[in-house]
PDB file of C-alpha atoms in Angstrom:
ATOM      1  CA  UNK C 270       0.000   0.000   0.000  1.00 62.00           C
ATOM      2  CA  UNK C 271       1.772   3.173  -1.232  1.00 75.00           C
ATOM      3  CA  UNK C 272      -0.502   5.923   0.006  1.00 94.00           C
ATOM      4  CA  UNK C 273       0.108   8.918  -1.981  1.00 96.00           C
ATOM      5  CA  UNK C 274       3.072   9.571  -4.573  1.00 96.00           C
ATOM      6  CA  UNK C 275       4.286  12.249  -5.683  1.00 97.00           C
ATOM      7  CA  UNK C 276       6.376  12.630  -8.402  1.00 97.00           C
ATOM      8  CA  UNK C 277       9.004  14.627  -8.994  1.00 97.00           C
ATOM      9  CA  UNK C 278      10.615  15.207  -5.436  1.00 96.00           C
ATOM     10  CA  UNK C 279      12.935  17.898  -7.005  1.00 97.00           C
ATOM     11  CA  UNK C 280      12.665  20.450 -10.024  1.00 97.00           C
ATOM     12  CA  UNK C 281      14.072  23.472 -11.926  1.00 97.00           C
ATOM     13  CA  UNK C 282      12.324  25.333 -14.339  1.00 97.00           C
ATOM     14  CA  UNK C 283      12.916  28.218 -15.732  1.00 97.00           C
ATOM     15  CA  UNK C 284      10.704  31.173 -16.106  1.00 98.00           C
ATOM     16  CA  UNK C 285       7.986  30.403 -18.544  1.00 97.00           C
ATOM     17  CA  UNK C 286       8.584  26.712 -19.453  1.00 97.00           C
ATOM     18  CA  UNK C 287       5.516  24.062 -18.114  1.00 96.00           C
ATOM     19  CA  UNK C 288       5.306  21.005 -16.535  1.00 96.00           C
ATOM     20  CA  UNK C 289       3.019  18.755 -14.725  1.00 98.00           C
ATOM     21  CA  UNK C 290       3.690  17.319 -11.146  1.00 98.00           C
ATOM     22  CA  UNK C 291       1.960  13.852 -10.588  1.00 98.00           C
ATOM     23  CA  UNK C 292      -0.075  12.426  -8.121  1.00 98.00           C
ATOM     24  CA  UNK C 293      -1.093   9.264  -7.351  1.00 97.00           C
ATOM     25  CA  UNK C 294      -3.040   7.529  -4.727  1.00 97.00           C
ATOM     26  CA  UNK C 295      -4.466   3.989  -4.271  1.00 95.00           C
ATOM     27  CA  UNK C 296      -6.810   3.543  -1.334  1.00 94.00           C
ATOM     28  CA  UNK C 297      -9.902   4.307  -3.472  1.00 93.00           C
ATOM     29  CA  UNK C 298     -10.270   8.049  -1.676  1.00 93.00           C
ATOM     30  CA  UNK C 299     -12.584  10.084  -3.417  1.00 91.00           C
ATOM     31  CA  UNK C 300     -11.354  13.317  -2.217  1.00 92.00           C
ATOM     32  CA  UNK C 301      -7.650  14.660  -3.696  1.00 94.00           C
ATOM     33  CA  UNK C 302      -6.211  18.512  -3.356  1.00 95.00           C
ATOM     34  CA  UNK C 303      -2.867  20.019  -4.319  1.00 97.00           C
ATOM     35  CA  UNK C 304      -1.342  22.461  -1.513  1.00 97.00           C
ATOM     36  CA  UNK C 305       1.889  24.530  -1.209  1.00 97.00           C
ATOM     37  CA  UNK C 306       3.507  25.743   1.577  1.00 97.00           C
ATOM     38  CA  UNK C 307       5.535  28.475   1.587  1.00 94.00           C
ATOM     39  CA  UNK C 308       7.858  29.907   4.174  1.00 86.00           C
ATOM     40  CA  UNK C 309       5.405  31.290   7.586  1.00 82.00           C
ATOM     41  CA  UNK C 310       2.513  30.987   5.667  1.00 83.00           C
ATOM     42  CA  UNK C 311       1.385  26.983   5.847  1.00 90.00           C
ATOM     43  CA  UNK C 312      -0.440  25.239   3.590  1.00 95.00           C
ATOM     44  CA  UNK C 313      -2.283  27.399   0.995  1.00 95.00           C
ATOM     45  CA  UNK C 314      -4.908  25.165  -1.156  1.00 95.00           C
ATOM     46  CA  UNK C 315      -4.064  25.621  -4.864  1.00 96.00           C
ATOM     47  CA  UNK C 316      -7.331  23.244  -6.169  1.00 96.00           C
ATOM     48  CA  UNK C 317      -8.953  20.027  -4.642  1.00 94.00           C
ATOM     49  CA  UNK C 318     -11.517  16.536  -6.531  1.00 93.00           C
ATOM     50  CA  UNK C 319     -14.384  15.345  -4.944  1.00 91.00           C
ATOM     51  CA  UNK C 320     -14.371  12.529  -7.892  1.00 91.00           C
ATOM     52  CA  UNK C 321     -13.213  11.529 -11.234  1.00 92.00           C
ATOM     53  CA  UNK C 322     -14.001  14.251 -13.838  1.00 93.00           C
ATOM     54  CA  UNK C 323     -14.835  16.664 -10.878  1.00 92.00           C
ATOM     55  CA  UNK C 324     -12.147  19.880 -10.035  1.00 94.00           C
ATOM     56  CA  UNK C 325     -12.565  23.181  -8.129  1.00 92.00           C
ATOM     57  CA  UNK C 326     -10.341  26.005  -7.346  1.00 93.00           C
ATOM     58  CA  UNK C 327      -9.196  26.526  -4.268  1.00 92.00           C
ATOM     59  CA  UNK C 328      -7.734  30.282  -2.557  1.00 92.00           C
ATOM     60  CA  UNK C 329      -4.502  29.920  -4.905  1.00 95.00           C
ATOM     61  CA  UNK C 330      -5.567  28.759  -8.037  1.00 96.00           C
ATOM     62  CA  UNK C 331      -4.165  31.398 -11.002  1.00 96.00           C
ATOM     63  CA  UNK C 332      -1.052  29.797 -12.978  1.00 96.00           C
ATOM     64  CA  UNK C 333      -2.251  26.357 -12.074  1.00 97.00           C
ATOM     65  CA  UNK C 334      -4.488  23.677 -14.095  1.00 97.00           C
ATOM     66  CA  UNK C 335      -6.264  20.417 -12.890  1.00 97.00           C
ATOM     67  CA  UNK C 336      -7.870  17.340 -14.148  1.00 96.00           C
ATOM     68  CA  UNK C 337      -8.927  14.519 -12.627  1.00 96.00           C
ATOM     69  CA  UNK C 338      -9.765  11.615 -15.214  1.00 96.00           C
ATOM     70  CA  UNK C 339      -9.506   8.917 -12.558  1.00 96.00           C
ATOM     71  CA  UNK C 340      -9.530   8.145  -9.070  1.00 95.00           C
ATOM     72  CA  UNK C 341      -6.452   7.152  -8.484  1.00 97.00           C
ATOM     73  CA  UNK C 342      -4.446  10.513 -10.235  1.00 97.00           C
ATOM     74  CA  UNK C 343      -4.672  13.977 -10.007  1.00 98.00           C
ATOM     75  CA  UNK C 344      -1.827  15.979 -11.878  1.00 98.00           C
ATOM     76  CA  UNK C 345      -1.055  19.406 -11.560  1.00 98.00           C
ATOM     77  CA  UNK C 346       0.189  21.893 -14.437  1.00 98.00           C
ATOM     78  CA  UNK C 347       1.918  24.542 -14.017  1.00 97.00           C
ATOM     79  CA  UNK C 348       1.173  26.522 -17.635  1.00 92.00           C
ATOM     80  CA  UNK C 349       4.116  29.124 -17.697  1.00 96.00           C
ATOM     81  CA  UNK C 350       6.090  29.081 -14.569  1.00 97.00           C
ATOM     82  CA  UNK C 351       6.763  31.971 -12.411  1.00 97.00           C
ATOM     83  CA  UNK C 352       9.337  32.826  -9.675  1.00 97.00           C
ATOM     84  CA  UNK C 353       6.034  33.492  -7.246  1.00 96.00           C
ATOM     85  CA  UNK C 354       5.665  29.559  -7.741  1.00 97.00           C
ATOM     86  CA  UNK C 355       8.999  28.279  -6.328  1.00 97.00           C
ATOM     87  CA  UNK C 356       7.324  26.654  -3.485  1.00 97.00           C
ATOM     88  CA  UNK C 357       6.850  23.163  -2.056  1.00 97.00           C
ATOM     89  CA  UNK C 358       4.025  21.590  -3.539  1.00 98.00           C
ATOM     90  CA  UNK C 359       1.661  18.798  -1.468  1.00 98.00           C
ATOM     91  CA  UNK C 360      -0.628  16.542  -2.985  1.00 97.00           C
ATOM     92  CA  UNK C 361      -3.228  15.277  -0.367  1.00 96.00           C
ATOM     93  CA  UNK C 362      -5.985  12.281  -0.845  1.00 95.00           C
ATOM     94  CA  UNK C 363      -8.928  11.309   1.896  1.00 92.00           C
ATOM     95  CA  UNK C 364     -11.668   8.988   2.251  1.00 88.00           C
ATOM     96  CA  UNK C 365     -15.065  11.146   1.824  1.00 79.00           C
ATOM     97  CA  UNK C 366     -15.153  14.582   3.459  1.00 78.00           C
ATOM     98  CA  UNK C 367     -11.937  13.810   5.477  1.00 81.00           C
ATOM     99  CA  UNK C 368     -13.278  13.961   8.837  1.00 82.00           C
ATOM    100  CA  UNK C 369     -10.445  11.486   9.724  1.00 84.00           C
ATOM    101  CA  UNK C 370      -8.204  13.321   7.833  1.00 87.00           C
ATOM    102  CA  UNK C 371      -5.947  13.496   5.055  1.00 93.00           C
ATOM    103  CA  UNK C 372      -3.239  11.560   3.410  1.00 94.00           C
ATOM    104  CA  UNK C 373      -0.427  13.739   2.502  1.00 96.00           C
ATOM    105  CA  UNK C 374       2.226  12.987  -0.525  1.00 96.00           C
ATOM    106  CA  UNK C 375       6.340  13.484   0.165  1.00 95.00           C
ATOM    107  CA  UNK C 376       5.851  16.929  -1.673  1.00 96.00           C
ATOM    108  CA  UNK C 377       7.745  17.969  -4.719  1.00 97.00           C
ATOM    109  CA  UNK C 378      10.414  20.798  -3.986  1.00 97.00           C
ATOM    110  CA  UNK C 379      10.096  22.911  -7.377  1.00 97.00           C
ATOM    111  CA  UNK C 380      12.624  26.112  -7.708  1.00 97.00           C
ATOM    112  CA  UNK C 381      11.480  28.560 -10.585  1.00 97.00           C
ATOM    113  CA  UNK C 382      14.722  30.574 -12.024  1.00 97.00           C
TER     114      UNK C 382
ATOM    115  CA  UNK Q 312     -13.716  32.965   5.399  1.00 74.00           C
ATOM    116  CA  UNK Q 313     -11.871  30.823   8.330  1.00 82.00           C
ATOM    117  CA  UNK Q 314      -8.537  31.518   9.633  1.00 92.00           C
ATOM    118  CA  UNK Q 315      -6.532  29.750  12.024  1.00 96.00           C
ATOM    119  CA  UNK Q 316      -3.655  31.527  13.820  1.00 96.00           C
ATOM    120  CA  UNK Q 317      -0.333  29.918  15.236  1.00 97.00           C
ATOM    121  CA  UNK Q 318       1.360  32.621  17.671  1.00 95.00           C
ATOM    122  CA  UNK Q 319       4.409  30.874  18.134  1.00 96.00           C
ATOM    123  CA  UNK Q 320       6.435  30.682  15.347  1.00 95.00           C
ATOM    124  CA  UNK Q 321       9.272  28.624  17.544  1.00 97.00           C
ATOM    125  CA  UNK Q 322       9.280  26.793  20.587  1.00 97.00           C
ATOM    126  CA  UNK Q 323      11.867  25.103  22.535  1.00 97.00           C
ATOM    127  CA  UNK Q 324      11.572  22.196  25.347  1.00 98.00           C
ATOM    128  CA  UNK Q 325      13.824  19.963  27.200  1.00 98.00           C
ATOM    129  CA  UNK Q 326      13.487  16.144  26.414  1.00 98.00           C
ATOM    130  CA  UNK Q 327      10.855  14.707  29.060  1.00 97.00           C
ATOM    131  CA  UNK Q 328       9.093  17.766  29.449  1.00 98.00           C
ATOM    132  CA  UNK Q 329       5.836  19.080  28.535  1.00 98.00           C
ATOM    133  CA  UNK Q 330       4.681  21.464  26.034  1.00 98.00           C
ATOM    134  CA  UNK Q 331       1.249  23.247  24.589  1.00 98.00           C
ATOM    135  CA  UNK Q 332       1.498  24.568  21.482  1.00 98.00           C
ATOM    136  CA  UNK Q 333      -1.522  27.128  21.142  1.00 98.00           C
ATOM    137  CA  UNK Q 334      -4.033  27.644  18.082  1.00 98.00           C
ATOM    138  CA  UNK Q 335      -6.918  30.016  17.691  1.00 98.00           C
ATOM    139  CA  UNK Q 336      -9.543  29.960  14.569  1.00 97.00           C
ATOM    140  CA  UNK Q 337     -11.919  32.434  13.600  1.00 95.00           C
ATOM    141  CA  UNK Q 338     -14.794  31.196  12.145  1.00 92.00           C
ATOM    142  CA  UNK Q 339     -19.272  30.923  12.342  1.00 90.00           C
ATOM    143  CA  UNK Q 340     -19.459  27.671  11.592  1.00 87.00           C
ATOM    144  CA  UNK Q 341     -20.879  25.046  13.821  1.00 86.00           C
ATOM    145  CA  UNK Q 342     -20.341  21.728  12.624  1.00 87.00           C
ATOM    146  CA  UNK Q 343     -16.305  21.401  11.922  1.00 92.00           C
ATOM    147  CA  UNK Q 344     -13.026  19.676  12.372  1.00 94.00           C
ATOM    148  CA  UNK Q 345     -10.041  20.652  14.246  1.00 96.00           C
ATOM    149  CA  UNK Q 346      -6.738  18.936  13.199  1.00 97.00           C
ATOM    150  CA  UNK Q 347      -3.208  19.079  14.160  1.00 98.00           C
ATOM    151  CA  UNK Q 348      -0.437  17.861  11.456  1.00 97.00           C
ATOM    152  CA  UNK Q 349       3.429  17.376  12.074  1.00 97.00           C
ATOM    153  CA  UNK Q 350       5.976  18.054   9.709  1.00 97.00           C
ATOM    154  CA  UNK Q 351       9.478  16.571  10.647  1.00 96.00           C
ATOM    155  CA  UNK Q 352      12.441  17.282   8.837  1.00 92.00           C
ATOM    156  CA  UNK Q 353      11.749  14.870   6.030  1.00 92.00           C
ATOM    157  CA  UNK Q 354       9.267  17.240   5.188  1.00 93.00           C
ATOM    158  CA  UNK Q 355       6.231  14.469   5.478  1.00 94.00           C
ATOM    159  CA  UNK Q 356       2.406  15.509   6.711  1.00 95.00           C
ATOM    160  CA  UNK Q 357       1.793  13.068   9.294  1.00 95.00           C
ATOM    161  CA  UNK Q 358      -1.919  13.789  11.306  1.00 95.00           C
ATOM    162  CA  UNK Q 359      -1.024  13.756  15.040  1.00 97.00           C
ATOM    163  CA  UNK Q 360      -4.614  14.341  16.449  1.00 97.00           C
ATOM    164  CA  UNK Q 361      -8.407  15.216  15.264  1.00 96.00           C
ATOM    165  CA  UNK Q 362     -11.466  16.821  17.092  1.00 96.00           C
ATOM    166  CA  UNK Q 363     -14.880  17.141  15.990  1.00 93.00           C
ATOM    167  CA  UNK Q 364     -16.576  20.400  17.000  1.00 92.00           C
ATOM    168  CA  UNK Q 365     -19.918  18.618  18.389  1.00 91.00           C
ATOM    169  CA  UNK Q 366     -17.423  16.473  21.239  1.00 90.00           C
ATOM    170  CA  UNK Q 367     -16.926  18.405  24.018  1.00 86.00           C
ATOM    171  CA  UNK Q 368     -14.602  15.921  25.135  1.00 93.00           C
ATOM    172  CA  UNK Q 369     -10.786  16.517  24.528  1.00 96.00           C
ATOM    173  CA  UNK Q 370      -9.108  14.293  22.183  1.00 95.00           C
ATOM    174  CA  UNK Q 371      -5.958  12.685  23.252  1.00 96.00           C
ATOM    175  CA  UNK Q 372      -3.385   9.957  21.107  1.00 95.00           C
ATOM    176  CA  UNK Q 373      -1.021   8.638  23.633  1.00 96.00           C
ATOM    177  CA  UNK Q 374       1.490  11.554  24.620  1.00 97.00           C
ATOM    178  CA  UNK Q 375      -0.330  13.749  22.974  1.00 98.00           C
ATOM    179  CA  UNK Q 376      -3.332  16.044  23.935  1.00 98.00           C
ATOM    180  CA  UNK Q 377      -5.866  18.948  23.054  1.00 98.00           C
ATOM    181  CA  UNK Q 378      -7.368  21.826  25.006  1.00 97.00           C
ATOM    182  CA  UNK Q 379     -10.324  22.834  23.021  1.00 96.00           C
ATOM    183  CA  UNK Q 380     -12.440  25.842  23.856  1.00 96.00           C
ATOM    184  CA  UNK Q 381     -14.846  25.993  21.448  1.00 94.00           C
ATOM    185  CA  UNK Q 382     -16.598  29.479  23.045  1.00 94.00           C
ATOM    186  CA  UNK Q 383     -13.163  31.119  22.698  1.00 95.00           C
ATOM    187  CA  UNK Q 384     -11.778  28.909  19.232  1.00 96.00           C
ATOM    188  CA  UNK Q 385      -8.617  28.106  20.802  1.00 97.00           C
ATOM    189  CA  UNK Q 386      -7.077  24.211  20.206  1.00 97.00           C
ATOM    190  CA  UNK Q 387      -4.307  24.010  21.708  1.00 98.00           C
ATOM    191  CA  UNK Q 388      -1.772  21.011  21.352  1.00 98.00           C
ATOM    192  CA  UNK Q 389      -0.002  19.378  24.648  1.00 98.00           C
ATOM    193  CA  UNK Q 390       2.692  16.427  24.247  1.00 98.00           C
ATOM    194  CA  UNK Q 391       3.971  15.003  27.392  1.00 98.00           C
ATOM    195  CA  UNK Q 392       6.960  13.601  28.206  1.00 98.00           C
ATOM    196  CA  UNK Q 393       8.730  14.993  25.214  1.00 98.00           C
ATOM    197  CA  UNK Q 394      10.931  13.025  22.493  1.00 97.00           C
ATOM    198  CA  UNK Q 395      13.925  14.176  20.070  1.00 97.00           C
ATOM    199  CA  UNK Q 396      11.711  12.773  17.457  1.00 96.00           C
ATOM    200  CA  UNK Q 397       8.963  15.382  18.437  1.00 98.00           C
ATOM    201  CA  UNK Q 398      11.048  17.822  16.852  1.00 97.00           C
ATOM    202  CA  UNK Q 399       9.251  19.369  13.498  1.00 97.00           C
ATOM    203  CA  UNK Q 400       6.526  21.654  12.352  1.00 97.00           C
ATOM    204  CA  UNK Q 401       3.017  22.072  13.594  1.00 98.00           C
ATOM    205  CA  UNK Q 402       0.567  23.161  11.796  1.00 97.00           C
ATOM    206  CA  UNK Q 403      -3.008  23.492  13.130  1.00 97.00           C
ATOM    207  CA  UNK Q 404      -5.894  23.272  10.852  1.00 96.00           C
ATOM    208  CA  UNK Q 405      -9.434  23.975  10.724  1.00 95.00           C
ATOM    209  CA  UNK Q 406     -12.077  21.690   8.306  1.00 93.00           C
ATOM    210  CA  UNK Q 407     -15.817  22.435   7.739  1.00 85.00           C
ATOM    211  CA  UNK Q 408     -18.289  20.067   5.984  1.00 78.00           C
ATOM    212  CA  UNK Q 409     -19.551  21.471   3.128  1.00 74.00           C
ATOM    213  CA  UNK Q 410     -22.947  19.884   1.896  1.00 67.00           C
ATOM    214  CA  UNK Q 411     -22.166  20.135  -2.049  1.00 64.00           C
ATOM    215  CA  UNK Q 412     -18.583  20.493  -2.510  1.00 64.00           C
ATOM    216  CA  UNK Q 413     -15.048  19.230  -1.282  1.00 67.00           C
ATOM    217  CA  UNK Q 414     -14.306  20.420   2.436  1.00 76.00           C
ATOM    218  CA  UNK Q 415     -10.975  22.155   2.995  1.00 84.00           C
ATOM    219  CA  UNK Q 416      -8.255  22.657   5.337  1.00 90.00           C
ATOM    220  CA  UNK Q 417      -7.293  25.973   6.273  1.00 93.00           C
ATOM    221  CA  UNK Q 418      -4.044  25.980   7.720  1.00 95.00           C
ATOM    222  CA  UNK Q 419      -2.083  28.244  10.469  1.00 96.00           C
ATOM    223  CA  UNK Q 420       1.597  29.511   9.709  1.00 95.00           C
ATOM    224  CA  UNK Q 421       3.292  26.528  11.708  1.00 96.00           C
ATOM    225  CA  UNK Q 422       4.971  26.302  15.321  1.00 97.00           C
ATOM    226  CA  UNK Q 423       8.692  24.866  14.866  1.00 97.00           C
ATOM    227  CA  UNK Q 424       9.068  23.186  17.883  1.00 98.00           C
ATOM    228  CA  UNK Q 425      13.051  21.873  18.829  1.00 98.00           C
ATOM    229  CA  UNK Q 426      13.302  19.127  21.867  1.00 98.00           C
ATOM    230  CA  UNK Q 427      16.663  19.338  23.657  1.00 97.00           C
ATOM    231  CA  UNK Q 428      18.686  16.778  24.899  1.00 96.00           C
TER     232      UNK Q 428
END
């Protein structure tokens, strides 16, 4: 049982180029979201899935794309990379509402240049 | 909108001690979750406790305990009997159900709490 991967761990882009950060998780949860956490400010929520073919935004969504054509994987795409996105990003999964609470990836540490 | 509040961006605490780590939320909800995470240097969310709004009763896991005061939003986190491997982030955060669409966490800033030796 894996829990939730996250792939990269590490990345450098530069300014403008995209990429996608994966997520996968395979305990069945409905319920996925992408955070990042930034430096005395938590966890911000970038978008979150309550279900295959379902997405919302969440209070940091602009530069940032979703789909979710399964259950198990929820990628995130970054369209034209910033410096304001260097972060570290979290992928989190959880069985319905997560009233027992969530199931965090490893997080990917991306630097933007 | 909810927001939680961490006070103390860094604690310190000798190994066997005991330390609170304090939380406050603002928020008009009713019906919600109060969680406490840990973040240790390997940089993994691990969920150290969970209280439902509706319990008056204070959760505990082990060494670890909550002071909730719903009237004045405060959750505050206790471990006993500290450990080096206590040593990492906390982040308090605040959940409410939401009847159509995904419920959130809204987290606070983070307390980095060191145990001494």
């Amino acid at each position: 049982n894996a829990g939730v991967t996250q792939t990269p761990k590490f990345q450098v882009l530069k300014t403008g180029q995209s990429m996608t950060l994966q997520c996968a998780q395979d305990m069945n949860h409905e319920y996925m979201s992408w955070y990042r956490q930034d430096p005395g400010m938590g966890l911000r929520l970038i978008h979150y899935s309550v279900g295959a073919g379902i997405t919302d935004q969440g209070e940091v969504p602009n530069g940032y794309n979703v789909s979710r054509s399964t259950t198990e994987d929820f990628p995130l795409r970054l369209l034209s990379a910033a410096p304001s996105q260097t972060s570290v990003y979290f992928c989190a999964s959880s069985r319905g509402q997560g009233i027992h609470g969530y199931t965090f990836g490893s997080g990917t540490r991306l630097t933007v240049v | 909108a909810q927001t939680v509040t961490q006070s103390q961006p860094e604690m310190s605490v000798q190994e066997a001690e005991t330390v609170t780590l304090s939380c406050t939320y603002d928020t008009s909800e009713n019906n919600y979750y109060l969680f406490w995470y840990k973040q240790p240097p390997s940089r993994q969310m691990i969920l150290v406790i969970r209280q439902e709004a509706y319990k008056q009763q204070n959760a505990t896991e082990n060494r670890f305990s909550v002071n909730f005061q719903k009237a004045a939003k405060s959750f505050s986190l206790k471990i006993s009997d500290s450990q080096l491997g206590d040593t990492a982030m906390y982040f308090c955060a605040f959940m409410k159900l939401e009847e159509t669409s995904g419920s959130r966490l809204t987290f606070g800033e983070g307390t980095q709490l060191t145990v001494n030796p």
